Amino acid sequence: MELQMTTTFPSLSINTDRLVLRPYEEADIPAFVEMMNDELVVAWTSVPHPYTRADAEDWVRRIAPAERSEGRGVVFAVTEFLTQRLVGTVHLRNTDWRTRSIEVAYVTAPWARGEGYATESVLAVAQWLFGDRAFERMELRTAADNTASQQVAQKIGCISEGVLRNAWIARSQTESGDWTDVRTDLIVWSLLPEDLDSADQLAEAGYSGYADWS
């Protein structure tokens, strides 16, 4: 049976044991500004720096919703279930609806690192993509020296496929506090549905049960 061609994702929330992944809201703007000005976020992403409230307002009100409505992907604010605090973001982008493949990017707030939130949220999104949306491939690209992001890829079972040489511009902070552009390689990772088939692997990652999306 041929899959019906869908060109946009639904607006939805995904719940895990500790997190709620949902669309961005106006109330997220102050925490989002703080998160995007963190040194590690500046170093490894291409976001404007300094990241202003106007940048965040544009993201929450226009850019993030347009990713979904225009069929390019979907953006999730990652929040703690108990406190509703913003702890990160997961961005599905560069969607190819014909091949059912997509790229994922993620950021974790400095106040939430070391809790496994990036792993938990990206794994939940992958299970939703493969189980509910019939996707066949999720791709990640990590800068060569971004070991924290690479550890997330490894924990959820991604396979390293190779290196895109000189393919990214990271930023490095000088002694004076200024930021300078630095060219770097990108490591390409992929996750396929069969990579999540093993219950043992999910247990090894330390998480269970992500069936709650609405």
Coordinates of C-alpha atoms in Angstrom, one line a residue:
M1 CA 0.0 0.0 0.0
E2 CA 1.4 3.4 -1.0
L3 CA 1.7 6.0 1.8
Q4 CA -0.4 9.1 1.5
M5 CA 1.9 12.0 0.8
T6 CA 1.8 14.5 3.6
T7 CA 3.5 17.8 3.3
T8 CA 3.3 19.2 6.9
F9 CA 3.6 17.9 10.4
P10 CA 0.7 18.3 12.8
S11 CA 0.9 20.8 15.7
L12 CA 1.3 18.5 18.7
S13 CA 3.1 17.8 22.0
I14 CA 5.2 14.8 22.9
N15 CA 5.4 13.6 26.5
T16 CA 8.2 11.6 28.0
D17 CA 8.8 10.5 31.6
R18 CA 10.3 13.8 32.5
L19 CA 9.7 16.2 29.6
V20 CA 7.0 17.8 27.5
L21 CA 8.0 18.8 23.9
R22 CA 5.5 21.4 22.6
P23 CA 5.3 24.4 20.3
Y24 CA 7.0 27.6 21.5
E25 CA 4.9 30.1 23.4
E26 CA 5.4 33.8 24.2
A27 CA 6.2 33.0 27.8
D28 CA 9.3 31.1 26.6
I29 CA 11.0 34.2 25.2
P30 CA 13.1 35.3 28.2
A31 CA 14.5 31.8 28.9
F32 CA 15.1 31.3 25.2
V33 CA 17.1 34.5 24.9
E34 CA 19.2 33.4 27.9
M35 CA 19.7 29.9 26.4
M36 CA 20.8 31.1 23.0
N37 CA 23.4 33.5 24.5
D38 CA 25.1 30.6 26.3
E39 CA 28.8 30.3 25.2
L40 CA 28.4 26.7 24.0
V41 CA 25.3 27.6 21.9
V42 CA 27.2 30.5 20.4
A43 CA 30.2 28.3 19.6
W44 CA 28.4 25.5 17.8
T45 CA 25.4 27.1 16.2
S46 CA 24.9 29.8 13.6
V47 CA 22.4 31.9 15.7
P48 CA 22.9 35.6 15.9
H49 CA 25.2 36.9 18.6
P50 CA 24.3 38.6 20.8
Y51 CA 20.9 37.0 20.6
T52 CA 18.3 39.7 21.4
R53 CA 14.7 39.6 22.6
A54 CA 13.7 40.7 19.1
D55 CA 15.5 37.7 17.7
A56 CA 13.6 35.4 20.1
E57 CA 10.3 37.1 19.3
D58 CA 10.8 36.6 15.6
W59 CA 11.7 32.9 16.3
V60 CA 8.7 32.2 18.5
R61 CA 6.1 34.2 16.5
R62 CA 7.3 33.7 12.9
I63 CA 10.2 31.4 12.1
A64 CA 9.4 28.4 14.2
P65 CA 5.7 28.2 13.3
A66 CA 6.6 28.7 9.6
E67 CA 8.9 25.6 9.7
R68 CA 5.8 23.5 10.3
S69 CA 3.2 25.4 8.3
E70 CA 5.4 25.6 5.2
G71 CA 6.4 21.9 5.4
R72 CA 10.1 22.2 6.1
G73 CA 10.0 20.6 9.5
V74 CA 8.8 21.2 13.1
V75 CA 10.2 22.9 16.2
F76 CA 9.7 21.7 19.7
A77 CA 10.3 23.6 22.9
V78 CA 11.6 21.1 25.5
T79 CA 10.3 21.7 29.0
E80 CA 10.5 19.9 32.3
F81 CA 7.2 18.2 33.1
L82 CA 7.3 19.1 36.8
T83 CA 8.5 22.7 36.6
Q84 CA 7.5 23.6 33.0
R85 CA 11.0 25.2 32.7
L86 CA 12.5 25.5 29.3
V87 CA 15.4 23.1 29.1
G88 CA 16.2 22.9 25.4
T89 CA 14.9 22.8 21.8
V90 CA 14.6 20.1 19.2
H91 CA 14.4 21.3 15.5
L92 CA 13.4 18.9 12.8
R93 CA 14.4 20.5 9.5
N94 CA 15.3 19.9 5.8
T95 CA 12.4 17.4 5.4
D96 CA 12.3 15.3 2.3
W97 CA 8.7 14.1 2.1
R98 CA 9.4 11.7 -0.8
T99 CA 12.2 9.8 0.9
R100 CA 10.7 10.3 4.4
S101 CA 14.0 11.6 5.7
I102 CA 14.8 14.5 8.0
E103 CA 17.6 16.3 9.9
V104 CA 17.5 16.9 13.6
A105 CA 19.3 19.6 15.6
Y106 CA 19.1 20.2 19.3
V107 CA 20.2 22.7 22.0
T108 CA 20.3 22.2 25.7
A109 CA 20.1 25.1 28.1
P110 CA 23.2 25.5 30.4
W111 CA 21.0 25.1 33.5
A112 CA 19.8 21.7 32.3
R113 CA 23.0 20.0 31.1
G114 CA 24.1 16.7 32.6
E115 CA 20.5 15.4 33.0
G116 CA 20.2 13.4 29.8
Y117 CA 17.5 15.7 28.5
A118 CA 18.9 16.0 25.0
T119 CA 19.0 12.2 24.6
E120 CA 15.6 11.8 26.1
S121 CA 14.0 14.4 23.8
V122 CA 15.7 13.4 20.6
L123 CA 14.9 9.7 21.2
A124 CA 11.2 10.6 21.8
V125 CA 11.1 12.6 18.6
A126 CA 12.7 9.7 16.6
Q127 CA 10.2 7.2 18.0
W128 CA 7.4 9.5 17.0
L129 CA 8.8 10.1 13.5
F130 CA 9.3 6.4 12.8
G131 CA 6.3 5.1 14.6
D132 CA 3.6 7.7 13.9
R133 CA 4.8 9.5 10.8
A134 CA 6.4 6.5 8.9
F135 CA 9.7 8.2 8.4
E136 CA 12.7 6.1 7.3
R137 CA 15.7 8.2 8.2
M138 CA 16.8 10.8 10.7
E139 CA 20.1 12.5 10.2
L140 CA 22.3 14.5 12.6
R141 CA 25.4 16.6 11.8
T142 CA 27.8 17.5 14.6
A143 CA 30.9 19.7 14.5
A144 CA 34.1 17.7 14.8
D145 CA 34.9 19.0 18.3
N146 CA 31.3 19.1 19.7
T147 CA 31.7 15.9 21.8
A148 CA 28.5 16.5 23.9
S149 CA 26.4 16.5 20.7
Q150 CA 28.2 13.4 19.5
Q151 CA 27.5 11.6 22.8
V152 CA 23.8 12.2 22.3
A153 CA 23.9 10.7 18.8
Q154 CA 25.7 7.6 20.1
K155 CA 23.4 7.2 23.1
I156 CA 20.2 7.0 20.9
G157 CA 21.9 4.5 18.6
C158 CA 23.0 6.6 15.6
I159 CA 25.5 5.3 13.2
S160 CA 28.4 7.5 12.1
E161 CA 28.4 7.6 8.3
G162 CA 31.4 9.9 7.6
V163 CA 32.9 13.3 7.6
L164 CA 31.9 16.4 5.6
R165 CA 35.3 18.2 5.4
N166 CA 35.5 21.9 6.1
A167 CA 31.7 22.1 5.9
W168 CA 30.8 24.2 8.9
I169 CA 31.7 27.5 10.6
A170 CA 31.9 27.3 14.3
R171 CA 32.9 30.2 16.6
S172 CA 35.7 30.5 19.1
Q173 CA 36.1 33.1 21.8
T174 CA 39.3 35.1 22.0
E175 CA 41.0 36.3 25.1
S176 CA 39.4 39.7 24.7
G177 CA 36.0 38.0 24.8
D178 CA 35.2 38.6 21.1
W179 CA 34.0 35.7 18.9
T180 CA 35.9 34.6 15.7
D181 CA 34.7 32.2 13.0
V182 CA 36.6 28.9 12.7
R183 CA 36.1 26.4 9.9
T184 CA 35.5 22.8 11.0
D185 CA 34.4 19.4 9.7
L186 CA 31.0 17.9 10.3
I187 CA 30.4 14.3 11.3
V188 CA 27.2 12.8 9.7
W189 CA 25.1 10.5 11.8
S190 CA 22.0 8.6 10.9
L191 CA 19.2 6.7 12.7
L192 CA 16.9 4.3 10.9
P193 CA 13.7 2.6 12.2
E194 CA 15.5 -0.7 12.7
D195 CA 18.1 1.0 14.9
L196 CA 15.2 1.5 17.4
D197 CA 13.7 -1.9 17.1
S198 CA 15.7 -3.4 19.9
A199 CA 14.1 -3.0 23.3
D200 CA 17.5 -3.7 24.8
Q201 CA 19.0 -0.6 23.2
L202 CA 16.2 1.6 24.5
A203 CA 16.7 0.2 28.0
E204 CA 20.5 0.8 27.6
A205 CA 19.8 4.5 26.9
G206 CA 18.0 4.6 30.2
Y207 CA 14.5 5.4 28.9
S208 CA 11.2 3.7 28.3
G209 CA 7.8 4.4 27.0
Y210 CA 7.3 7.4 24.7
A211 CA 3.9 6.5 23.4
D212 CA 2.2 9.7 24.6
W213 CA 1.8 12.2 21.9
S214 CA -1.3 14.3 21.0

